[in-house]
Amino acid sequence: MQIQQLVYFLTVAETKHFTRAAQLLEIAQPSLSQQIRALESSLGAELFDRVRGNITLTPAGEALLPIAQRITADVETAQQEVRELIQLRSGRVRLGATPSLLTGLLPEVARRYRRRYPAIRLVLEESGSRDLVAKTASGLIDLALLVLPLHADDPALETVPLLREDLVVVSSPREPAPTDGRPIAIAQLRGRPLVMFRTGYELREVTVSACRRAGFAPTLAVEGGEMDAVLSMVEAGLGLAVVPSTVVAGRTTHRVTPIAAPGLSRTIGLAHRRGAQPSRAAQELRAELLHYLGAASTEGTLPQGTQLIAPAESP
């Protein structure tokens, strides 16, 4: 008995017609008939009743049907598992993330992943959240760490929330402090020069919206920068900026001022394209990330101002 013979048997059983089955299998009908006869010979029983062109299963065929279905399903599963294992010995994973996460969170995750799968090439895409949504939806990125919730007009992505991250106000330590040491209210940003991110960064929208809710339009001293540029401009004393706490954790180049209650925060989630199962390599990267976050939360080593909101998963 051969696996291919079982596939032929199932196709004939489904179509109840040798000619149609041969067409579906893309083989000649005589070859199909020969293989079915060989299968019947190996089993010692006929599998089909062939009466006036009507093809029906014999009792032996009825008995074989569920067994053949299980066998072929198991073979397909085994083939898929092997293909996925091969993927872990070559290939790439394209991961998109906001700049704050690439500098604060992902280096350690990437190190651990690289140690486990040295043959997988990890390609990083640094961009704002809205840009990452579009690239993930179009298949240019396998996984993306981005800000949730998604906008109503964003392409449909599968997402899972991971972290809640506090936002803070940063300033140059060479300039006067924005407060007397207490948290700063959003209203206290009125009239103060701000260094603003370029369009497409969720932080830009969050900051501008918070200012407008407080009754004023922000004063922009410099705008259009990426994360590194914004931090450099702030360090040079050109203005204040609202950034994630993880970006400046442990830095001495910037003064960090918490935002007064209720504060500002953002939710970071992991996304992939809806309806497209990530590759095995991408699934393993996701598992490594969740495992790392869960362990860091348990050990109290998450960056200050972040809180885990997703369950840990072992890789």
mmCIF file of N, CA, C and O in Angstrom, residues 131-194:
data_model
loop_
_atom_site.group_PDB
_atom_site.id
_atom_site.type_symbol
_atom_site.label_atom_id
_atom_site.label_comp_id
_atom_site.label_asym_id
_atom_site.label_seq_id
_atom_site.Cartn_x
_atom_site.Cartn_y
_atom_site.Cartn_z
ATOM 1 N N ASP A 131 2.702 54.047 9.507
ATOM 2 C CA ASP A 131 3.457 53.482 8.390
ATOM 3 C C ASP A 131 3.578 51.967 8.532
ATOM 4 O O ASP A 131 3.485 51.219 7.548
ATOM 5 N N LEU A 132 3.788 51.502 9.763
ATOM 6 C CA LEU A 132 3.935 50.066 10.003
ATOM 7 C C LEU A 132 2.649 49.319 9.699
ATOM 8 O O LEU A 132 2.676 48.192 9.203
ATOM 9 N N VAL A 133 1.508 49.937 9.996
ATOM 10 C CA VAL A 133 0.219 49.311 9.691
ATOM 11 C C VAL A 133 0.112 49.047 8.193
ATOM 12 O O VAL A 133 -0.251 47.945 7.760
ATOM 13 N N ALA A 134 0.415 50.048 7.396
ATOM 14 C CA ALA A 134 0.301 49.904 5.944
ATOM 15 C C ALA A 134 1.260 48.847 5.406
ATOM 16 O O ALA A 134 0.889 48.032 4.551
ATOM 17 N N LYS A 135 2.481 48.819 5.919
ATOM 18 C CA LYS A 135 3.464 47.859 5.425
ATOM 19 C C LYS A 135 3.123 46.435 5.852
ATOM 20 O O LYS A 135 3.355 45.480 5.107
ATOM 21 N N THR A 136 2.569 46.279 7.046
ATOM 22 C CA THR A 136 2.160 44.944 7.494
ATOM 23 C C THR A 136 0.984 44.449 6.679
ATOM 24 O O THR A 136 0.935 43.281 6.265
ATOM 25 N N ALA A 137 0.020 45.318 6.437
ATOM 26 C CA ALA A 137 -1.160 44.927 5.674
ATOM 27 C C ALA A 137 -0.811 44.551 4.240
ATOM 28 O O ALA A 137 -1.466 43.692 3.642
ATOM 29 N N SER A 138 0.244 45.158 3.690
ATOM 30 C CA SER A 138 0.629 44.866 2.313
ATOM 31 C C SER A 138 1.600 43.695 2.203
ATOM 32 O O SER A 138 1.995 43.326 1.098
ATOM 33 N N GLY A 139 1.976 43.109 3.347
ATOM 34 C CA GLY A 139 2.858 41.953 3.322
ATOM 35 C C GLY A 139 4.334 42.283 3.284
ATOM 36 O O GLY A 139 5.163 41.382 3.156
ATOM 37 N N LEU A 140 4.695 43.558 3.433
ATOM 38 C CA LEU A 140 6.108 43.934 3.437
ATOM 39 C C LEU A 140 6.775 43.639 4.773
ATOM 40 O O LEU A 140 8.000 43.618 4.875
ATOM 41 N N ILE A 141 5.956 43.438 5.807
ATOM 42 C CA ILE A 141 6.444 43.129 7.151
ATOM 43 C C ILE A 141 5.686 41.902 7.646
ATOM 44 O O ILE A 141 4.471 41.789 7.442
ATOM 45 N N ASP A 142 6.386 40.986 8.314
ATOM 46 C CA ASP A 142 5.741 39.785 8.852
ATOM 47 C C ASP A 142 5.047 40.067 10.178
ATOM 48 O O ASP A 142 3.916 39.630 10.404
ATOM 49 N N LEU A 143 5.735 40.778 11.059
ATOM 50 C CA LEU A 143 5.210 41.134 12.373
ATOM 51 C C LEU A 143 5.512 42.600 12.625
ATOM 52 O O LEU A 143 6.532 43.121 12.155
ATOM 53 N N ALA A 144 4.659 43.259 13.403
ATOM 54 C CA ALA A 144 4.903 44.666 13.702
ATOM 55 C C ALA A 144 4.505 44.970 15.134
ATOM 56 O O ALA A 144 3.456 44.524 15.612
ATOM 57 N N LEU A 145 5.350 45.719 15.821
ATOM 58 C CA LEU A 145 5.030 46.270 17.131
ATOM 59 C C LEU A 145 4.580 47.705 16.898
ATOM 60 O O LEU A 145 5.359 48.554 16.463
ATOM 61 N N LEU A 146 3.310 47.950 17.187
ATOM 62 C CA LEU A 146 2.747 49.261 16.876
ATOM 63 C C LEU A 146 1.748 49.675 17.949
ATOM 64 O O LEU A 146 1.461 48.929 18.878
ATOM 65 N N VAL A 147 1.246 50.888 17.794
ATOM 66 C CA VAL A 147 0.367 51.475 18.800
ATOM 67 C C VAL A 147 -1.074 51.066 18.536
ATOM 68 O O VAL A 147 -1.565 51.136 17.408
ATOM 69 N N LEU A 148 -1.765 50.635 19.596
ATOM 70 C CA LEU A 148 -3.179 50.283 19.541
ATOM 71 C C LEU A 148 -3.996 51.333 20.301
ATOM 72 O O LEU A 148 -3.473 52.005 21.184
ATOM 73 N N PRO A 149 -5.292 51.467 19.969
ATOM 74 C CA PRO A 149 -6.010 50.720 18.937
ATOM 75 C C PRO A 149 -5.720 51.263 17.543
ATOM 76 O O PRO A 149 -5.262 52.397 17.399
ATOM 77 N N LEU A 150 -5.982 50.438 16.543
ATOM 78 C CA LEU A 150 -5.812 50.875 15.165
ATOM 79 C C LEU A 150 -6.918 51.849 14.803
ATOM 80 O O LEU A 150 -8.005 51.825 15.374
ATOM 81 N N HIS A 151 -6.657 52.690 13.840
ATOM 82 C CA HIS A 151 -7.670 53.615 13.357
ATOM 83 C C HIS A 151 -8.751 52.859 12.585
ATOM 84 O O HIS A 151 -8.499 51.792 12.013
ATOM 85 N N ALA A 152 -9.934 53.411 12.565
ATOM 86 C CA ALA A 152 -11.056 52.733 11.907
ATOM 87 C C ALA A 152 -10.806 52.492 10.431
ATOM 88 O O ALA A 152 -11.314 51.532 9.856
ATOM 89 N N ASP A 153 -10.004 53.356 9.800
ATOM 90 C CA ASP A 153 -9.763 53.211 8.365
ATOM 91 C C ASP A 153 -8.500 52.411 8.054
ATOM 92 O O ASP A 153 -8.103 52.296 6.910
ATOM 93 N N ASP A 154 -7.863 51.858 9.091
ATOM 94 C CA ASP A 154 -6.673 51.051 8.857
ATOM 95 C C ASP A 154 -7.056 49.690 8.290
ATOM 96 O O ASP A 154 -8.118 49.159 8.613
ATOM 97 N N PRO A 155 -6.193 49.096 7.464
ATOM 98 C CA PRO A 155 -6.455 47.737 6.973
ATOM 99 C C PRO A 155 -6.562 46.767 8.141
ATOM 100 O O PRO A 155 -5.961 46.961 9.195
ATOM 101 N N ALA A 156 -7.344 45.727 7.963
ATOM 102 C CA ALA A 156 -7.580 44.771 9.040
ATOM 103 C C ALA A 156 -6.317 43.975 9.339
ATOM 104 O O ALA A 156 -5.749 43.323 8.458
ATOM 105 N N LEU A 157 -5.875 44.027 10.594
ATOM 106 C CA LEU A 157 -4.742 43.253 11.058
ATOM 107 C C LEU A 157 -5.159 42.455 12.283
ATOM 108 O O LEU A 157 -6.059 42.857 13.024
ATOM 109 N N GLU A 158 -4.506 41.319 12.476
ATOM 110 C CA GLU A 158 -4.673 40.578 13.715
ATOM 111 C C GLU A 158 -3.731 41.195 14.744
ATOM 112 O O GLU A 158 -2.532 41.330 14.490
ATOM 113 N N THR A 159 -4.252 41.605 15.907
ATOM 114 C CA THR A 159 -3.425 42.267 16.907
ATOM 115 C C THR A 159 -3.626 41.638 18.276
ATOM 116 O O THR A 159 -4.692 41.094 18.573
ATOM 117 N N VAL A 160 -2.595 41.735 19.109
ATOM 118 C CA VAL A 160 -2.683 41.337 20.510
ATOM 119 C C VAL A 160 -1.955 42.393 21.325
ATOM 120 O O VAL A 160 -0.832 42.775 21.003
ATOM 121 N N PRO A 161 -2.596 42.950 22.358
ATOM 122 C CA PRO A 161 -1.923 43.965 23.179
ATOM 123 C C PRO A 161 -0.811 43.347 24.020
ATOM 124 O O PRO A 161 -0.953 42.237 24.526
ATOM 125 N N LEU A 162 0.283 44.081 24.162
ATOM 126 C CA LEU A 162 1.439 43.586 24.911
ATOM 127 C C LEU A 162 1.775 44.435 26.123
ATOM 128 O O LEU A 162 1.897 43.932 27.228
ATOM 129 N N LEU A 163 1.941 45.736 25.894
ATOM 130 C CA LEU A 163 2.451 46.615 26.941
ATOM 131 C C LEU A 163 1.655 47.906 27.014
ATOM 132 O O LEU A 163 1.149 48.393 26.006
ATOM 133 N N ARG A 164 1.559 48.428 28.224
ATOM 134 C CA ARG A 164 1.082 49.802 28.399
ATOM 135 C C ARG A 164 2.294 50.631 28.806
ATOM 136 O O ARG A 164 3.000 50.297 29.756
ATOM 137 N N GLU A 165 2.516 51.716 28.082
ATOM 138 C CA GLU A 165 3.746 52.488 28.227
ATOM 139 C C GLU A 165 3.415 53.940 28.572
ATOM 140 O O GLU A 165 2.652 54.598 27.862
ATOM 141 N N ASP A 166 3.967 54.436 29.691
ATOM 142 C CA ASP A 166 3.750 55.825 30.084
ATOM 143 C C ASP A 166 4.505 56.767 29.156
ATOM 144 O O ASP A 166 5.612 56.458 28.690
ATOM 145 N N LEU A 167 3.908 57.913 28.901
ATOM 146 C CA LEU A 167 4.584 58.985 28.180
ATOM 147 C C LEU A 167 5.059 60.023 29.179
ATOM 148 O O LEU A 167 4.407 60.269 30.206
ATOM 149 N N VAL A 168 6.200 60.639 28.884
ATOM 150 C CA VAL A 168 6.788 61.644 29.764
ATOM 151 C C VAL A 168 7.217 62.845 28.940
ATOM 152 O O VAL A 168 7.292 62.785 27.706
ATOM 153 N N VAL A 169 7.508 63.934 29.613
ATOM 154 C CA VAL A 169 8.044 65.131 28.969
ATOM 155 C C VAL A 169 9.545 65.169 29.213
ATOM 156 O O VAL A 169 10.009 64.999 30.349
ATOM 157 N N VAL A 170 10.317 65.356 28.151
ATOM 158 C CA VAL A 170 11.770 65.447 28.297
ATOM 159 C C VAL A 170 12.237 66.854 27.949
ATOM 160 O O VAL A 170 11.637 67.544 27.116
ATOM 161 N N SER A 171 13.302 67.266 28.611
ATOM 162 C CA SER A 171 13.889 68.580 28.377
ATOM 163 C C SER A 171 15.388 68.482 28.552
ATOM 164 O O SER A 171 15.924 67.472 29.029
ATOM 165 N N SER A 172 16.084 69.525 28.171
ATOM 166 C CA SER A 172 17.537 69.546 28.297
ATOM 167 C C SER A 172 17.911 69.870 29.740
ATOM 168 O O SER A 172 17.376 70.825 30.325
ATOM 169 N N PRO A 173 18.834 69.124 30.326
ATOM 170 C CA PRO A 173 19.262 69.446 31.694
ATOM 171 C C PRO A 173 20.013 70.768 31.780
ATOM 172 O O PRO A 173 20.224 71.300 32.876
ATOM 173 N N ARG A 174 20.417 71.324 30.628
ATOM 174 C CA ARG A 174 21.110 72.609 30.622
ATOM 175 C C ARG A 174 20.147 73.784 30.620
ATOM 176 O O ARG A 174 20.563 74.947 30.734
ATOM 177 N N GLU A 175 18.859 73.511 30.451
ATOM 178 C CA GLU A 175 17.829 74.555 30.437
ATOM 179 C C GLU A 175 17.044 74.511 31.745
ATOM 180 O O GLU A 175 17.066 73.502 32.457
ATOM 181 N N PRO A 176 16.319 75.574 32.078
ATOM 182 C CA PRO A 176 15.501 75.560 33.300
ATOM 183 C C PRO A 176 14.482 74.428 33.262
ATOM 184 O O PRO A 176 13.924 74.104 32.212
ATOM 185 N N ALA A 177 14.246 73.814 34.415
ATOM 186 C CA ALA A 177 13.285 72.718 34.504
ATOM 187 C C ALA A 177 11.879 73.232 34.207
ATOM 188 O O ALA A 177 11.532 74.368 34.555
ATOM 189 N N PRO A 178 11.043 72.414 33.542
ATOM 190 C CA PRO A 178 9.693 72.874 33.196
ATOM 191 C C PRO A 178 8.779 73.032 34.404
ATOM 192 O O PRO A 178 7.782 73.744 34.321
ATOM 193 N N THR A 179 9.095 72.376 35.545
ATOM 194 C CA THR A 179 8.311 72.528 36.775
ATOM 195 C C THR A 179 9.289 72.596 37.949
ATOM 196 O O THR A 179 10.506 72.465 37.787
ATOM 197 N N ASP A 180 8.716 72.746 39.131
ATOM 198 C CA ASP A 180 9.541 72.802 40.335
ATOM 199 C C ASP A 180 9.818 71.409 40.900
ATOM 200 O O ASP A 180 10.078 71.254 42.093
ATOM 201 N N GLY A 181 9.761 70.426 40.040
ATOM 202 C CA GLY A 181 10.016 69.060 40.478
ATOM 203 C C GLY A 181 8.782 68.197 40.518
ATOM 204 O O GLY A 181 8.873 66.971 40.653
ATOM 205 N N ARG A 182 7.614 68.833 40.420
ATOM 206 C CA ARG A 182 6.365 68.075 40.404
ATOM 207 C C ARG A 182 6.017 67.662 38.971
ATOM 208 O O ARG A 182 6.552 68.218 38.011
ATOM 209 N N PRO A 183 5.121 66.675 38.814
ATOM 210 C CA PRO A 183 4.678 66.306 37.458
ATOM 211 C C PRO A 183 4.115 67.513 36.719
ATOM 212 O O PRO A 183 3.570 68.439 37.325
ATOM 213 N N ILE A 184 4.233 67.490 35.422
ATOM 214 C CA ILE A 184 3.774 68.607 34.603
ATOM 215 C C ILE A 184 2.397 68.310 34.035
ATOM 216 O O ILE A 184 2.124 67.196 33.559
ATOM 217 N N ALA A 185 1.507 69.273 34.114
ATOM 218 C CA ALA A 185 0.183 69.149 33.500
ATOM 219 C C ALA A 185 0.290 69.514 32.023
ATOM 220 O O ALA A 185 1.129 70.343 31.633
ATOM 221 N N ILE A 186 -0.572 68.900 31.210
ATOM 222 C CA ILE A 186 -0.554 69.216 29.781
ATOM 223 C C ILE A 186 -0.784 70.705 29.562
ATOM 224 O O ILE A 186 -0.165 71.317 28.673
ATOM 225 N N ALA A 187 -1.631 71.330 30.393
ATOM 226 C CA ALA A 187 -1.905 72.760 30.237
ATOM 227 C C ALA A 187 -0.640 73.599 30.400
ATOM 228 O O ALA A 187 -0.558 74.716 29.860
ATOM 229 N N GLN A 188 0.341 73.073 31.126
ATOM 230 C CA GLN A 188 1.587 73.819 31.343
ATOM 231 C C GLN A 188 2.496 73.816 30.113
ATOM 232 O O GLN A 188 3.522 74.494 30.098
ATOM 233 N N LEU A 189 2.107 73.063 29.085
ATOM 234 C CA LEU A 189 2.861 73.087 27.829
ATOM 235 C C LEU A 189 2.426 74.246 26.941
ATOM 236 O O LEU A 189 3.055 74.503 25.911
ATOM 237 N N ARG A 190 1.347 74.940 27.319
ATOM 238 C CA ARG A 190 0.863 76.072 26.515
ATOM 239 C C ARG A 190 1.975 77.120 26.364
ATOM 240 O O ARG A 190 2.583 77.561 27.348
ATOM 241 N N GLY A 191 2.262 77.479 25.131
ATOM 242 C CA GLY A 191 3.242 78.521 24.856
ATOM 243 C C GLY A 191 4.682 78.062 24.923
ATOM 244 O O GLY A 191 5.592 78.820 24.561
ATOM 245 N N ARG A 192 4.936 76.847 25.381
ATOM 246 C CA ARG A 192 6.309 76.354 25.452
ATOM 247 C C ARG A 192 6.714 75.752 24.103
ATOM 248 O O ARG A 192 5.914 75.059 23.470
ATOM 249 N N PRO A 193 7.922 75.997 23.653
ATOM 250 C CA PRO A 193 8.345 75.406 22.376
ATOM 251 C C PRO A 193 8.450 73.887 22.486
ATOM 252 O O PRO A 193 9.032 73.357 23.440
ATOM 253 N N LEU A 194 7.893 73.200 21.506
ATOM 254 C CA LEU A 194 7.908 71.747 21.480
ATOM 255 C C LEU A 194 8.677 71.258 20.256
ATOM 256 O O LEU A 194 8.605 71.849 19.185
#
